[in-house]
């Protein structure tokens, strides 16, 4: 009769912390740039995880600047306007995932665990052999393949685990974001917005909460997020509205009211300006996608 | 302003089916055998997933015989007595995970999805490059490494996904287990045991449920499970008791009653005979392991 070897892998603190999070992945893909490279400046309303496969990339967002080498990964939180430059003459390839936390109330804990309330670089988290395997897996992710959705989540879970581990192992020196007053102010404001109904979002409200002047708030947002507080609030409100649009059956009119727009038309216009499609078309697109299944 | 590419990875049926399962991993390790190899005959009370890295292994359990080559995986459900023989003169290496379903009520769905109510072979599910990466990861699993618990679960999730996919892709020809009457009878009995209080387990009860004679039941269990129905019931009851021992705070006396033993002493003796430690020591060991954390 076999005698048992007990499980040596009891849940540790890090595992338990990570077990709390589950993700909504929007997009998971590889991107290849062939010289001459073009700079890319963009801003997202989701978290973005990027891992570099080959080449070298200069990343710049507000006061943060990183040089990414193969095996490095980067997490960019929502609403950060950043510029990425491929700086070698070789082909550059990177993988990226856009994702939200399934439970948005967990965002603060997530950014705190990964130290990524502002863009964070994790050096050398992916060894060469792992990079190859991951590239093949990401490359193979196709909506037609049964289980692709689960595979994407497994991949993201694994990468997030590697990032969290690298933080524990590193001296944290590379993660300098957290400590200056401006960055802290911005993070506090984002935390505050999670507790305020979207229709009440205003720059004045943020100033009152943080006990700072509008011009200081402006300076801090501009430096850390590369956009004004007003612009940030617009994006943040739209992000929440977009999520509600997909998850609830509220009418456009109801959503407009809920998110503080003067009319359904004003909401539609703002949405369209940002997402390039109307709220109704976006909702329909998401539903079609959910129903159109590979098997 | 960036326009969104919608997520092409909508949840598909297979992803949703797999999302239902979460596992309790007991052990996840690599095993290396250097010639001269020794045959191994064993029986487990958990599911076992085995994947062959190098060498060749003949597997035999009841009426089922498989030849495993590198990249093949095998799932052995609980209570199967089997023999594994390394049949080449080279080094043989395999990885294995012992696991339970976190929700035992899901066992039937799990075995049905993976077609593994009896041992099932999945040919060529791991490509060579993946094998290398997985071996490194399993090799690196150490209780001292923060996140090891989560990494083991990620690895198991990924492998289970590959097995489920291979079933969809294959002609199912390799999975011949399901169709003969004896195998079906055994599977029905196991399903029935999930709905009966453990103290009522008896061979007579099973015969009545299945409308068969004791000698036919004996023949079927002996052929498919390589043990008698009585032995199977003893193992199954102990497995349930072991889980309850870890998860609840019931006393040994209470557990003895719950699982149909005449006394705490009789329970302890049966437990010790199988698990090589007393119920109290086993419980203490599990608790120590949970509290002794790497960080």
XYZ file of C-alpha atoms in Angstrom:
590
model
C 0.000 0.000 0.000
C 1.340 3.371 -0.897
C 2.044 5.771 1.919
C 1.373 9.418 1.195
C 3.865 12.116 0.789
C 2.021 15.164 2.048
C 1.733 18.152 -0.221
C 4.742 20.372 0.272
C 3.100 23.231 -1.614
C 0.925 24.747 1.092
C -0.597 28.089 0.107
C 1.907 30.837 0.896
C 1.126 34.532 1.316
C 2.039 35.470 -2.232
C -0.102 32.681 -3.697
C -3.027 33.715 -1.550
C -2.606 37.359 -2.507
C -2.565 36.484 -6.204
C -5.465 34.048 -5.901
C -7.690 37.041 -5.163
C -7.347 38.500 -8.631
C -9.007 37.417 -11.798
C -8.764 39.280 -15.031
C -10.842 40.339 -17.971
C -8.470 40.132 -20.882
C -9.276 42.456 -23.762
C -6.484 41.580 -26.079
C -3.451 39.322 -25.946
C -1.109 39.367 -28.920
C 2.387 39.671 -30.322
C 3.577 42.751 -32.169
C 6.514 42.820 -34.539
C 8.178 45.959 -35.815
C 10.547 45.865 -38.768
C 12.986 48.772 -39.298
C 12.553 51.626 -39.897
C 10.648 51.662 -36.617
C 8.035 54.270 -35.795
C 7.518 55.814 -32.383
C 4.197 54.978 -30.795
C 2.372 57.305 -28.452
C -0.794 55.992 -26.919
C -3.011 55.886 -23.851
C -5.191 53.008 -22.694
C -8.103 52.675 -20.334
C -7.001 49.190 -19.267
C -3.924 47.794 -17.666
C -1.313 46.808 -20.199
C 1.365 44.203 -19.658
C 4.179 44.220 -22.204
C 7.066 41.772 -22.484
C 9.929 42.279 -24.873
C 11.022 39.317 -26.985
C 13.762 40.874 -29.109
C 15.129 44.310 -29.860
C 15.296 47.206 -27.432
C 12.613 49.725 -26.536
C 12.803 53.105 -24.842
C 9.687 53.743 -22.841
C 8.692 57.173 -21.618
C 5.649 58.148 -19.553
C 5.605 61.387 -17.612
C 8.650 61.473 -15.402
C 9.328 57.758 -15.855
C 11.803 56.448 -18.427
C 12.792 52.817 -18.896
C 14.997 50.977 -21.334
C 13.477 47.560 -22.026
C 15.611 44.618 -23.020
C 14.488 41.105 -24.011
C 13.011 39.301 -21.008
C 11.926 42.554 -19.351
C 8.273 43.200 -18.698
C 6.376 46.392 -18.081
C 2.985 47.097 -16.563
C 1.262 50.308 -17.561
C -1.815 51.193 -15.514
C -4.835 52.823 -17.190
C -4.813 56.463 -18.356
C -1.073 56.763 -18.798
C -0.040 58.460 -21.998
C 3.277 56.965 -23.028
C 5.694 56.789 -25.900
C 7.581 53.670 -26.969
C 10.588 53.828 -29.280
C 12.374 50.850 -30.810
C 16.023 51.844 -30.592
C 17.922 49.156 -32.475
C 18.214 48.471 -36.157
C 17.002 44.926 -35.672
C 13.520 43.546 -35.732
C 11.703 44.223 -32.495
C 9.061 41.911 -31.117
C 6.948 42.224 -28.034
C 3.901 40.597 -26.545
C 1.178 42.519 -24.797
C -2.031 41.944 -22.895
C -4.724 44.523 -22.215
C -6.715 43.574 -19.173
C -9.001 44.793 -16.414
C -9.487 43.299 -13.014
C -12.713 41.299 -13.029
C -13.517 42.933 -9.702
C -12.648 46.595 -10.087
C -12.683 47.072 -6.308
C -9.453 45.053 -6.279
C -7.494 47.502 -8.431
C -5.876 49.195 -5.487
C -4.663 45.918 -4.028
C -3.411 44.810 -7.401
C -1.420 47.964 -8.078
C -0.078 47.829 -4.563
C 1.037 44.184 -4.862
C 2.741 44.799 -8.203
C 3.849 48.327 -7.307
C 2.328 49.517 -10.569
C 0.082 52.467 -9.698
C 2.448 54.142 -12.143
C 4.296 52.338 -14.969
C 6.606 49.690 -13.511
C 9.456 47.809 -15.148
C 10.371 44.273 -14.097
C 13.832 43.384 -15.285
C 14.648 39.955 -16.677
C 11.479 38.247 -15.499
C 11.328 35.931 -18.514
C 14.244 33.613 -19.254
C 15.060 32.922 -22.900
C 13.519 29.445 -22.910
C 10.298 30.708 -21.315
C 10.141 33.560 -23.824
C 10.156 31.074 -26.701
C 7.399 28.973 -25.199
C 5.279 31.982 -24.330
C 5.655 33.458 -27.806
C 4.503 30.212 -29.353
C 1.546 30.112 -26.999
C 0.519 33.721 -27.569
C 1.012 33.257 -31.292
C -1.277 30.221 -31.172
C -4.045 32.059 -29.304
C -6.901 32.118 -31.724
C -10.586 32.604 -31.034
C -11.235 29.500 -33.140
C -9.216 27.274 -30.851
C -11.347 25.789 -28.072
C -9.923 26.803 -24.710
C -8.134 29.895 -26.090
C -9.862 32.079 -23.512
C -8.683 29.904 -20.658
C -5.178 29.636 -22.081
C -4.911 33.440 -22.229
C -5.908 33.631 -18.577
C -3.428 30.945 -17.582
C -0.670 32.829 -19.419
C -1.558 36.118 -17.783
C -1.778 34.503 -14.339
C 1.677 33.059 -14.861
C 3.202 36.326 -15.985
C 1.680 38.269 -13.126
C 3.154 35.670 -10.766
C 6.600 36.233 -12.290
C 6.260 40.007 -11.862
C 5.222 39.679 -8.228
C 8.142 37.345 -7.575
C 10.619 39.654 -9.219
C 9.484 42.422 -6.878
C 10.121 40.198 -3.890
C 13.553 39.287 -5.208
C 14.672 42.669 -6.393
C 15.897 45.424 -4.194
C 12.854 47.378 -5.365
C 15.374 49.921 -6.618
C 13.945 49.827 -10.118
C 10.533 50.685 -8.747
C 11.085 54.210 -7.700
C 7.604 55.370 -8.580
C 6.051 55.207 -5.185
C 7.863 57.720 -3.121
C 7.562 61.258 -4.271
C 4.733 63.499 -3.211
C 3.271 64.170 -6.683
C 3.022 60.483 -7.541
C 1.440 59.802 -4.193
C -1.116 62.538 -4.706
C -2.127 61.096 -8.072
C -2.465 57.621 -6.603
C -4.589 58.929 -3.737
C -6.861 60.707 -6.190
C -7.348 57.512 -8.217
C -8.146 55.620 -5.034
C -10.651 58.325 -4.074
C -12.431 58.120 -7.430
C -13.297 54.494 -6.707
C -15.425 55.676 -3.798
C -17.244 58.549 -5.531
C -20.284 58.182 -7.850
C -19.083 58.969 -11.397
C -21.579 61.767 -11.874
C -19.854 63.678 -9.092
C -16.386 63.495 -10.613
C -14.877 66.961 -10.898
C -11.500 68.615 -10.650
C -12.842 70.793 -7.815
C -13.917 67.653 -5.953
C -10.416 66.188 -6.274
C -8.810 69.425 -5.056
C -11.070 69.498 -2.056
C -10.359 65.840 -1.274
C -6.597 66.282 -1.573
C -6.424 69.786 -0.042
C -4.437 71.130 -2.983
C -4.881 73.915 -5.513
C -6.063 73.238 -9.046
C -2.728 74.301 -10.464
C -0.769 71.919 -8.216
C -3.169 69.087 -9.089
C -2.735 69.932 -12.757
C 1.050 69.878 -12.428
C 1.048 66.504 -10.697
C -1.331 64.825 -13.168
C 0.534 66.287 -16.089
C 3.832 64.981 -14.738
C 2.683 61.512 -13.700
C -0.128 60.734 -16.114
C 0.791 62.988 -18.999
C -2.682 64.457 -19.109
C -4.720 67.052 -17.249
C -6.975 66.083 -14.316
C -9.989 67.033 -16.454
C -8.912 64.731 -19.273
C -8.210 61.988 -16.771
C -11.701 62.282 -15.301
C -13.240 62.095 -18.762
C -11.324 58.918 -19.564
C -12.026 57.359 -16.207
C -15.745 58.056 -16.474
C -15.834 56.582 -19.977
C -14.025 53.492 -18.830
C -16.567 52.891 -16.091
C -19.408 53.559 -18.512
C -17.957 51.139 -21.042
C -17.799 48.392 -18.456
C -21.369 49.069 -17.327
C -22.491 49.096 -20.941
C -21.228 45.540 -21.405
C -22.238 44.163 -18.017
C -25.697 45.663 -17.442
C -28.820 46.058 -19.513
C -29.281 49.740 -18.636
C -30.385 51.940 -21.540
C -28.052 54.530 -23.045
C -30.235 57.182 -21.436
C -29.877 55.575 -18.011
C -26.119 55.248 -18.416
C -25.847 58.884 -19.477
C -27.594 59.906 -16.248
C -25.597 57.513 -14.106
C -22.304 58.847 -15.436
C -23.210 62.527 -15.296
C -23.792 63.343 -18.960
C -26.430 65.956 -19.737
C -28.118 63.705 -22.321
C -27.895 60.370 -24.111
C -26.565 62.313 -27.097
C -23.757 63.906 -25.115
C -22.777 60.511 -23.717
C -22.824 58.895 -27.162
C -20.715 61.663 -28.598
C -18.069 61.454 -25.869
C -18.013 57.665 -26.120
C -17.666 57.715 -29.865
C -14.878 60.255 -29.711
C -12.868 57.916 -27.521
C -13.832 54.405 -28.621
C -14.511 55.223 -32.288
C -17.905 53.511 -32.169
C -21.234 54.475 -30.596
C -22.199 52.952 -27.232
C -24.993 50.956 -28.901
C -22.663 49.522 -31.536
C -20.044 48.721 -28.905
C -22.566 46.846 -26.790
C -23.866 44.943 -29.791
C -20.306 44.079 -30.821
C -19.523 42.677 -27.390
C -22.707 40.587 -27.391
C -22.102 39.196 -30.862
C -18.645 38.240 -29.738
C -19.949 36.464 -26.684
C -22.510 34.511 -28.645
C -20.358 33.675 -31.631
C -18.506 30.729 -30.215
C -16.032 28.441 -31.824
C -17.832 25.248 -30.909
C -6.693 58.825 -29.189
C -6.440 55.082 -29.312
C -9.360 53.170 -30.697
C -10.064 49.817 -29.112
C -9.539 46.477 -30.623
C -12.184 44.384 -28.937
C -11.146 41.211 -27.184
C -11.203 38.372 -29.651
C -10.952 35.774 -26.890
C -14.552 35.495 -25.761
C -15.168 32.631 -23.348
C -15.799 29.477 -25.382
C -17.533 26.314 -24.150
C -14.333 24.480 -23.334
C -12.954 27.429 -21.368
C -16.173 27.718 -19.435
C -16.239 23.998 -18.719
C -12.671 24.092 -17.419
C -13.242 27.281 -15.429
C -15.525 25.271 -13.164
C -12.737 23.131 -11.785
C -10.180 24.025 -9.217
C -7.748 21.597 -7.743
C -6.152 20.658 -4.479
C -2.675 19.589 -5.445
C -1.051 17.117 -3.093
C 2.237 16.665 -4.817
C 3.822 17.886 -8.018
C 7.259 16.593 -8.886
C 9.642 15.012 -11.369
C 10.805 11.441 -11.062
C 13.920 10.069 -12.710
C 14.728 6.392 -13.039
C 18.210 5.235 -13.968
C 18.693 1.692 -15.368
C 18.253 -0.978 -14.190
C 14.646 0.189 -13.822
C 12.263 -1.320 -11.307
C 8.589 -1.985 -11.938
C 6.259 0.071 -9.792
C 2.875 -1.141 -8.661
C 0.797 1.311 -6.726
C -2.672 2.660 -6.008
C -3.631 6.215 -5.112
C -6.639 7.845 -3.525
C -6.222 10.981 -5.640
C -6.189 11.689 -9.319
C -2.732 11.359 -10.800
C -1.544 13.118 -13.915
C 1.694 11.790 -15.383
C 3.647 13.177 -18.323
C 6.628 11.410 -19.801
C 9.748 13.463 -20.488
C 12.138 10.811 -21.768
C 12.291 7.046 -22.000
C 9.348 4.725 -22.573
C 6.884 3.354 -20.058
C 4.453 0.441 -20.269
C 1.407 1.133 -18.183
C -1.017 -1.556 -17.106
C -4.192 -1.200 -15.059
C -6.878 -3.849 -15.163
C -7.847 -4.391 -18.773
C -6.118 -1.205 -19.914
C -2.579 -1.182 -21.334
C -0.778 1.834 -22.732
C 2.709 2.466 -24.070
C 3.780 5.976 -23.077
C 6.267 7.922 -25.164
C 7.777 11.356 -24.439
C 5.097 14.044 -24.716
C 2.297 11.624 -23.789
C 0.270 12.219 -20.661
C -1.852 9.901 -18.608
C -4.588 10.526 -16.056
C -5.216 7.830 -13.485
C -8.357 8.298 -11.403
C -8.373 7.344 -7.710
C -8.351 3.708 -6.525
C -6.781 2.239 -9.631
C -4.057 -0.269 -8.923
C -1.567 -0.045 -11.748
C 1.885 -1.136 -12.766
C 4.385 1.024 -14.638
C 7.461 -0.431 -16.320
C 10.301 1.545 -17.881
C 11.086 -0.421 -21.020
C 14.193 1.181 -22.468
C 17.789 1.038 -21.354
C 17.988 4.810 -21.166
C 17.192 7.113 -18.308
C 13.482 7.612 -17.897
C 12.003 10.823 -16.548
C 8.427 11.727 -15.868
C 6.515 14.437 -14.081
C 3.471 13.758 -11.981
C 0.825 15.607 -10.007
C -1.462 14.113 -7.383
C -4.598 16.183 -7.033
C -8.186 16.249 -5.884
C -10.969 18.439 -7.125
C -11.480 21.252 -4.642
C -15.213 20.590 -4.975
C -15.628 16.839 -4.866
C -19.146 17.129 -6.288
C -17.467 18.068 -9.577
C -15.589 14.794 -9.967
C -18.144 13.274 -12.295
C -18.070 16.286 -14.616
C -14.305 16.306 -14.563
C -13.938 12.639 -15.446
C -16.579 13.045 -18.102
C -14.865 16.079 -19.684
C -11.467 14.358 -19.718
C -12.931 10.906 -20.369
C -10.857 9.596 -17.462
C -13.253 7.670 -15.227
C -10.748 4.941 -16.001
C -7.075 5.544 -16.852
C -6.806 7.612 -20.030
C -3.820 8.233 -22.263
C -3.427 11.488 -24.209
C -0.905 11.082 -27.000
C 1.606 13.795 -27.829
C -0.040 16.545 -25.797
C 3.284 18.163 -24.884
C 5.627 19.331 -27.635
C 9.362 19.057 -26.990
C 9.861 22.757 -26.296
C 6.951 22.826 -23.842
C 8.286 19.709 -22.126
C 11.584 21.484 -21.443
C 9.910 24.557 -20.009
C 7.512 22.530 -17.882
C 10.309 20.363 -16.509
C 12.251 23.435 -15.471
C 9.161 24.861 -13.823
C 8.258 21.679 -11.971
C 11.883 21.236 -10.980
C 11.855 24.774 -9.588
C 8.711 24.234 -7.523
C 9.856 24.533 -3.976
C 7.854 25.301 -0.860
C 10.426 27.974 -0.042
C 9.710 29.928 -3.215
C 6.913 32.472 -2.715
C 4.113 31.741 -5.154
C 5.060 28.060 -5.597
C 1.537 27.018 -4.678
C 0.028 29.262 -7.324
C 2.578 28.216 -9.911
C 1.700 24.544 -9.363
C -1.956 25.357 -9.923
C -1.203 27.337 -13.061
C 0.837 24.423 -14.408
C -1.889 21.905 -13.647
C -4.574 24.152 -15.176
C -2.482 24.390 -18.312
C -1.900 20.674 -18.595
C -5.548 19.855 -18.018
C -6.398 22.309 -20.802
C -4.010 20.476 -23.148
C -5.602 17.126 -22.282
C -9.108 18.437 -22.910
C -7.999 19.890 -26.228
C -6.344 16.679 -27.321
C -9.633 14.876 -26.737
C -11.440 17.347 -28.959
C -8.804 16.954 -31.642
C -8.351 13.222 -31.493
C -10.713 10.697 -32.922
C -11.276 9.540 -29.356
C -10.024 6.178 -30.590
C -7.383 6.028 -27.898
C -10.058 6.472 -25.275
C -11.796 3.194 -25.508
C -12.474 2.953 -21.812
C -15.994 4.214 -21.799
C -17.934 1.704 -23.733
C -18.018 -1.737 -22.275
C -20.583 -2.791 -19.741
C -18.211 -3.649 -16.895
C -16.440 -0.293 -17.063
C -19.771 1.474 -17.160
C -20.996 -0.421 -14.109
C -17.918 0.583 -12.124
C -18.333 4.207 -13.133
C -21.988 4.177 -12.145
C -21.098 2.733 -8.749
C -18.529 5.470 -8.139
C -21.101 8.087 -9.127
C -23.604 6.510 -6.733
C -21.146 6.602 -3.816
C -21.048 10.387 -4.102
C -24.709 10.478 -3.152
C -24.644 8.018 -0.233
C -23.515 8.842 3.340
C -20.172 7.077 3.891
C -21.424 5.137 6.887
C -23.880 3.332 4.587
C -21.251 2.163 2.095
C -21.490 -1.587 1.587
C -21.033 -4.100 -1.190
C -24.660 -5.199 -0.717
C -25.780 -1.591 -1.157
C -23.855 -1.322 -4.440
C -25.327 -4.612 -5.728
C -28.802 -3.410 -4.933
C -28.181 -0.069 -6.624
C -26.764 -1.657 -9.775
C -29.078 -4.717 -9.828
C -26.172 -7.127 -10.119
C -24.882 -10.065 -8.121
C -21.937 -9.767 -5.741
C -19.852 -12.051 -7.915
C -20.460 -9.975 -11.071
C -19.694 -6.771 -9.143
C -16.508 -8.386 -7.856
C -15.494 -9.431 -11.370
C -16.051 -5.910 -12.764
C -14.168 -4.107 -9.980
C -11.341 -6.601 -10.150
C -11.038 -6.120 -13.908
C -11.360 -2.321 -14.022
C -9.969 -1.228 -10.675
C -7.711 -4.142 -9.882
C -9.219 -4.493 -6.430
C -12.333 -5.941 -4.830
C -15.452 -3.809 -4.219
C -14.869 -4.196 -0.474
C -11.311 -2.900 -0.734
C -12.499 -0.068 -2.947
C -15.114 0.984 -0.390
C -12.512 0.964 2.376
C -10.204 3.204 0.350
C -12.971 5.510 -0.728
C -14.240 5.934 2.835
C -10.718 6.682 4.051
C -10.204 9.237 1.341
C -13.355 11.088 2.358
C -12.374 10.875 6.025
C -8.908 12.211 5.293
C -10.361 15.225 3.520
C -12.801 15.877 6.354
C -9.980 15.511 8.856
C -8.082 18.364 7.218
C -11.040 20.609 6.422
C -13.186 20.344 9.555
C -12.557 20.544 13.269
C -14.582 17.404 14.061
C -13.012 15.133 16.686
C -11.632 11.716 15.755
C -14.610 10.185 17.586
C -17.054 12.237 15.503
C -15.308 11.345 12.283
C -15.330 7.651 13.213
C -19.100 7.834 13.629
C -19.601 9.873 10.484
C -17.668 7.388 8.379
C -19.189 4.251 9.885
C -16.361 2.965 12.079
C -17.345 1.170 15.282
C -14.979 3.302 17.382
C -12.347 6.005 17.247
C -9.799 3.204 17.704
C -11.060 1.251 14.699
C -10.960 4.398 12.574
C -7.441 5.281 13.706
C -6.238 1.786 12.985
C -7.691 1.695 9.453
C -6.340 5.172 8.754
C -2.893 4.297 10.003
C -2.817 1.127 7.971
C -3.381 3.128 4.828
C -1.703 6.492 5.417
C 1.090 5.213 7.702
C 0.297 7.873 10.322
C -2.535 8.266 12.826
C -5.424 10.628 11.989
C -4.326 13.015 14.754
C -0.735 13.148 13.493
C -1.930 13.606 9.914
C -4.150 16.514 10.906
C -1.370 18.102 12.930
C 1.046 17.654 10.022
C -1.335 19.383 7.616
C -1.824 22.291 10.028
C 1.859 22.747 10.659
C 2.371 22.839 6.931
C -0.281 25.490 6.494
C 1.136 27.676 9.206
C 4.794 27.255 8.393
C 5.063 29.717 5.568
C 8.049 30.831 3.584
C 7.462 34.521 4.113
